[in-house]
CSV table of C-alpha atoms in Angstrom, one decimal:
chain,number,residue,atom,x,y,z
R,192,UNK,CA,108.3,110.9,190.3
R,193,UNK,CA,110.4,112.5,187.8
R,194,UNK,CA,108.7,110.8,184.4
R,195,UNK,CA,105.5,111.2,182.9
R,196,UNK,CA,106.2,115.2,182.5
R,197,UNK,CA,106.9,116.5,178.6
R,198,UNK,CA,109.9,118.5,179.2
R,199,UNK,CA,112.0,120.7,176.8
R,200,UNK,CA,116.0,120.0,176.6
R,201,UNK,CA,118.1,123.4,175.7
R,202,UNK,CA,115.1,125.8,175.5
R,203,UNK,CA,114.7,127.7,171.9
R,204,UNK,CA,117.7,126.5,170.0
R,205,UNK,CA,118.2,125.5,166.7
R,206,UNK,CA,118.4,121.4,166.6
R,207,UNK,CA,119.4,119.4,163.5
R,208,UNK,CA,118.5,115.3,162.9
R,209,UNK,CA,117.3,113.1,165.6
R,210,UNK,CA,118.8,113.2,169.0
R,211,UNK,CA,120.3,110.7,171.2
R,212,UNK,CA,119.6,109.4,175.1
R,213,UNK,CA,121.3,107.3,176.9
R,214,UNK,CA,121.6,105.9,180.9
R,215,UNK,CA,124.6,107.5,182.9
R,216,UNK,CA,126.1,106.6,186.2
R,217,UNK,CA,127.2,109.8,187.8
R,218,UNK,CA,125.0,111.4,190.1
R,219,UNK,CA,123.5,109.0,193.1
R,220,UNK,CA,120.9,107.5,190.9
R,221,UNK,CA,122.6,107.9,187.3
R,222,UNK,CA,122.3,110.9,184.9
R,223,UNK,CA,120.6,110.9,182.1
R,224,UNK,CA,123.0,111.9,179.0
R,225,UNK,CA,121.9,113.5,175.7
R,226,UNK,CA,123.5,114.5,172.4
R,227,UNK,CA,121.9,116.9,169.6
R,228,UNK,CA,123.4,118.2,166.3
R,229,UNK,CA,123.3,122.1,166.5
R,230,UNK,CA,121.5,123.5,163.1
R,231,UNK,CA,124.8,125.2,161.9
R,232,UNK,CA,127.9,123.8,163.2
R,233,UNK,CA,128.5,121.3,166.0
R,234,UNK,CA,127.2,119.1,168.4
R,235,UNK,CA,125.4,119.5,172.0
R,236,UNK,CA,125.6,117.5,175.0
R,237,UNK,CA,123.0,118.0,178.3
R,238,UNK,CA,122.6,115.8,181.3
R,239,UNK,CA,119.3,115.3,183.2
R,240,UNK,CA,120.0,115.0,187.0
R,241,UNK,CA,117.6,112.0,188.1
R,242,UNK,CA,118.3,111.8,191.5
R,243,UNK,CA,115.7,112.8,194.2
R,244,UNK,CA,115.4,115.9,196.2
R,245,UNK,CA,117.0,113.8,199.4
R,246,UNK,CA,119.8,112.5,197.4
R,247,UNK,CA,123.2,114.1,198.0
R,248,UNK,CA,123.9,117.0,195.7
R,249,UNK,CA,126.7,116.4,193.3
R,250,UNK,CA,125.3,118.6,190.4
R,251,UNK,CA,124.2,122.0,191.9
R,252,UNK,CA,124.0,123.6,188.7
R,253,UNK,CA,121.1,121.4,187.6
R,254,UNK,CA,118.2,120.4,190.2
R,255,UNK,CA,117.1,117.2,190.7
R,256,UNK,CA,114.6,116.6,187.9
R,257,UNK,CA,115.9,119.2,185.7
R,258,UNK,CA,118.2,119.5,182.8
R,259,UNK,CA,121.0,121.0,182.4
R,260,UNK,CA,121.9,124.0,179.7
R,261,UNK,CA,123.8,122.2,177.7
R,262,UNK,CA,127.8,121.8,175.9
R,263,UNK,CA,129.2,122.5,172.9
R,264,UNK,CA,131.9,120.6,171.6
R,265,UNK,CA,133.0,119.3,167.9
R,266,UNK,CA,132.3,122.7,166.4
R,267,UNK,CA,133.6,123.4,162.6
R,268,UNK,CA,131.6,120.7,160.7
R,269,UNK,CA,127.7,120.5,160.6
R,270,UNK,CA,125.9,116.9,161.6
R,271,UNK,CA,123.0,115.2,161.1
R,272,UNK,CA,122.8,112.7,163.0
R,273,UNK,CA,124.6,111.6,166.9
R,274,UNK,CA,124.3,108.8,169.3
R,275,UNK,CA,125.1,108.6,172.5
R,276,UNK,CA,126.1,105.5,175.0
R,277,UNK,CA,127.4,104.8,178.3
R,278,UNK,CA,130.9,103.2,178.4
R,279,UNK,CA,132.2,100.4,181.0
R,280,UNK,CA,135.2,101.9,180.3
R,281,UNK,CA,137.6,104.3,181.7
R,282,UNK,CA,135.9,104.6,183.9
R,283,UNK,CA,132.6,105.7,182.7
R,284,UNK,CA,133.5,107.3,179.5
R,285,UNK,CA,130.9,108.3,177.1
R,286,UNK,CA,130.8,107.3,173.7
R,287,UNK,CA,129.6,109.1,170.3
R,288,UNK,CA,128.6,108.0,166.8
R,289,UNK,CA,128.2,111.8,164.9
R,290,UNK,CA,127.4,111.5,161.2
R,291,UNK,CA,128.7,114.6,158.8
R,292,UNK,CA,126.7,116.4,156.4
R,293,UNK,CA,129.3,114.3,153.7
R,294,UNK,CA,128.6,111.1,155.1
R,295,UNK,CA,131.4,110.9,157.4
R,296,UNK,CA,130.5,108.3,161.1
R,297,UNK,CA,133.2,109.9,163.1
R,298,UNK,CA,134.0,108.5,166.6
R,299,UNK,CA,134.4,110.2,169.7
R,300,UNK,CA,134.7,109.7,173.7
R,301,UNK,CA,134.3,111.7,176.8
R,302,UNK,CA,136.6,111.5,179.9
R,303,UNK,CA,137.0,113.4,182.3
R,304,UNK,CA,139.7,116.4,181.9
R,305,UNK,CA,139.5,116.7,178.3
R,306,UNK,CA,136.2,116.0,177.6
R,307,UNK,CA,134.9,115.2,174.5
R,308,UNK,CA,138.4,113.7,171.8
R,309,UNK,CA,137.5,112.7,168.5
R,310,UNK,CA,139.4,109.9,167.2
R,311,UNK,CA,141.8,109.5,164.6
R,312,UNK,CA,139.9,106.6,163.2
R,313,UNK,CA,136.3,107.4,161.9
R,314,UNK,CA,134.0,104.4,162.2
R,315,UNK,CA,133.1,105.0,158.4
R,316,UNK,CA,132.0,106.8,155.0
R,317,UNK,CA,130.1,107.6,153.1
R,318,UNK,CA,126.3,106.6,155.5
R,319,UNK,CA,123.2,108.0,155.2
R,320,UNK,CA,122.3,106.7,158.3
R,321,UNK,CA,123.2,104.6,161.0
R,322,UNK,CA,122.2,103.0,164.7
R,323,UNK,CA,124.8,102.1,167.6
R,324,UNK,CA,124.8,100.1,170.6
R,325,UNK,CA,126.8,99.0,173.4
R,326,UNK,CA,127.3,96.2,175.6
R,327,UNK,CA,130.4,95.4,177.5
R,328,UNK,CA,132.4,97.7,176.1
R,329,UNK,CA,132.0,96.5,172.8
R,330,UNK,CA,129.9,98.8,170.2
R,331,UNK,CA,127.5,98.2,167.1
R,332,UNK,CA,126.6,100.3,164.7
R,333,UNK,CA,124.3,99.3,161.7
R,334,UNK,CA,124.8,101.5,158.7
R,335,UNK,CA,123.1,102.4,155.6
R,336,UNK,CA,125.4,104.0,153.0
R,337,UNK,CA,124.3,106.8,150.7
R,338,UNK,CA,124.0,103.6,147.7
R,339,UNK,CA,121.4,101.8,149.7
R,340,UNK,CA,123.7,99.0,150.7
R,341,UNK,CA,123.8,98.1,154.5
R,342,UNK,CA,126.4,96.6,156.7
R,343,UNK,CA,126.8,95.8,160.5
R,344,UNK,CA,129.9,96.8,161.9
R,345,UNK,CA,131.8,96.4,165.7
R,346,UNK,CA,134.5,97.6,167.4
R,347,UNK,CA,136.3,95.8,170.3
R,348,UNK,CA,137.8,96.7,173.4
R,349,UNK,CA,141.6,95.6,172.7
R,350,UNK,CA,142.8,99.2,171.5
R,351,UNK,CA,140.8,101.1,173.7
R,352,UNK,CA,140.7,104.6,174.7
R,353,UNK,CA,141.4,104.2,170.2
R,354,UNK,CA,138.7,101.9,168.4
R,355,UNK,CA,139.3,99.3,165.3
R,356,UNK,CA,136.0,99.1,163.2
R,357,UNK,CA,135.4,96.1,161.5
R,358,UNK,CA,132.9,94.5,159.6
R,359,UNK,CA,130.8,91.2,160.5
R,360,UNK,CA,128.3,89.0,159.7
R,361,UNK,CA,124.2,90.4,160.2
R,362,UNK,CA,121.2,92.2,159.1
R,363,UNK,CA,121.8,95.7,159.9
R,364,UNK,CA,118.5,97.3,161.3
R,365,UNK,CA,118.6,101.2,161.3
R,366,UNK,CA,115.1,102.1,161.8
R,367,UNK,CA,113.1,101.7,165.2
R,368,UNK,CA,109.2,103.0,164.7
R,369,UNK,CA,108.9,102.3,168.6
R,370,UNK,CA,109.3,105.4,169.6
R,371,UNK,CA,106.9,106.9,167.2
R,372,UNK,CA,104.1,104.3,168.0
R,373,UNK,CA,104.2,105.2,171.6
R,374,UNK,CA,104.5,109.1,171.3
R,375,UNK,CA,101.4,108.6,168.8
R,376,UNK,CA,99.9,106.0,171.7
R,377,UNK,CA,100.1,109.2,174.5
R,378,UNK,CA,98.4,111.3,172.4
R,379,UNK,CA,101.5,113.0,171.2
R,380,UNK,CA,101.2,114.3,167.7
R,381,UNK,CA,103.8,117.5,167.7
R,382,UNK,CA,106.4,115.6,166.2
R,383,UNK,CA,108.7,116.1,163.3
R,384,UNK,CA,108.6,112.7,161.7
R,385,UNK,CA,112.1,110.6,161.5
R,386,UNK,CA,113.2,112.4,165.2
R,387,UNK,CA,111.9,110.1,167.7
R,388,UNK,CA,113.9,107.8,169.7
R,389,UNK,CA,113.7,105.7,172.8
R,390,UNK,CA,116.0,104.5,175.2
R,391,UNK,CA,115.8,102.6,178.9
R,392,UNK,CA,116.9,104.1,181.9
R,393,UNK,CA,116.9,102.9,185.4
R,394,UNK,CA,115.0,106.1,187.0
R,395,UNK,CA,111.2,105.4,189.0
R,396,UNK,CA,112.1,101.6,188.7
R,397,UNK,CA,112.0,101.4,185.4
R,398,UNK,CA,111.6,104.2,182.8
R,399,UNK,CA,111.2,104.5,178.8
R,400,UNK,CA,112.6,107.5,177.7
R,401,UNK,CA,111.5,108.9,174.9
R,402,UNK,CA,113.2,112.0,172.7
R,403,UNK,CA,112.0,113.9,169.7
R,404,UNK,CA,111.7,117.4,168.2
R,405,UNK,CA,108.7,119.8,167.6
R,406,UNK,CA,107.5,121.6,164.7
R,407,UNK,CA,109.4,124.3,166.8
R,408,UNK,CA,112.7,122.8,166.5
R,409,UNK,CA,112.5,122.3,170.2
R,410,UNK,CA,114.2,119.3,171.4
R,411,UNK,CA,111.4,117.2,174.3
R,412,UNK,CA,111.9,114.5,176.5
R,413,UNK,CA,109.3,112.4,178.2
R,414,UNK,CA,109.5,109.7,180.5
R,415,UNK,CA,107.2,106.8,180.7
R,416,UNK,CA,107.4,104.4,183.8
R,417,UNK,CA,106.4,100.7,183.7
């Protein structure tokens, strides 16, 4: 059993905004992926290897059950706010949704090779905040600009590895309190409010992953199993 255990992701290092979890595929079981804005200038990625001590080793760098030290990339502009999602595409790119310090959503992938490209297109301007999701290659992202207005935006396959934002019809919801109700639930108060995020993974049949930081700055992970 890998979840139930508070961990810490990256040790003692300065973390900006909320960070970001998603469900990978490589590995024999399916990384975990995570993205944090670095304090100053940046962004991080780390991977969680979730495979079991009897699985074949593809990461040797980072135990089963452990996590890994950690990437830099998109250094020279400060962020805020990133998200993180497993694409169908490529195959298995990653995608990223990193909001500026001015309000800039700019869009970026992984692949293998050159790792993470941002695009020439930014998804938009001028947000305060925002939430993304994927299905089938296709991605979401509610936004709240910095004059309160909100909008729902997508961006389809047809261009791909390059993305077309558009905007459609919807409520746009940009605040989940789920992930604060059930930190508060397991009797975990250490939490800098606004930083808490969950997201569903495959690992022990079934897990709820929950991210936030500390009054530390420390970015921690738990894993709750159904």
């Amino acid at each position: 059993m890998h979840s139930e255990i508070i961990m810490t992701v990256g040790g003692i290092r300065p973390i900006a905004g909320r960070v970001s979890l998603a469900q990978g595929v490589y590995g024999a079981r399916g990384n975990l992926e995570l993205v944090a804005c670095d304090a100053t200038d940046g962004l991080w990625v780390f991977w969680f290897n979730a495979d079991g001590p009897d699985d074949p080793l593809d990461t040797p760098d980072v135990p089963p059950g452990q996590w890994s030290r950690g990437l830099a990339f998109a250094s020279g502009s400060r962020y805020r706010d990133a998200q993180i999602v497993q694409s169908t595409f490529g195959p298995d790119h990653l995608e990223v949704l990193a909001l500026t310090d001015a309000g800039v959503l700019e869009s970026w992938y992984w692949s293998p090779g050159p790792g993470f490209v941002r695009r020439g297109t930014d998804a938009a301007a001028s947000v305060r905040r925002f939430r993304l999701a994927h299905r089938d290659g296709i991605l979401t992202a509610d936004i709240e600009r910095e004059d309160g207005t909100t909008a729902v935006l997508t961006s389809g396959v047809q261009y791909y590895p390059q993305r077309v934002w558009a905007a459609v019809d919807g409520a746009a919801v940009v605040d989940d309190p789920s992930a604060e109700e059930m930190l508060r639930a397991h009797g975990i108060r250490d939490v800098v409010e606004g930083t808490a995020r969950a997201a569903r993974s495959r690992r022990d049949g079934g897990t709820t992953e929950l991210t936030w930081r500390d009054r530390r700055g420390r970015i921690r992970h738990l894993g709750i199993s159904d």
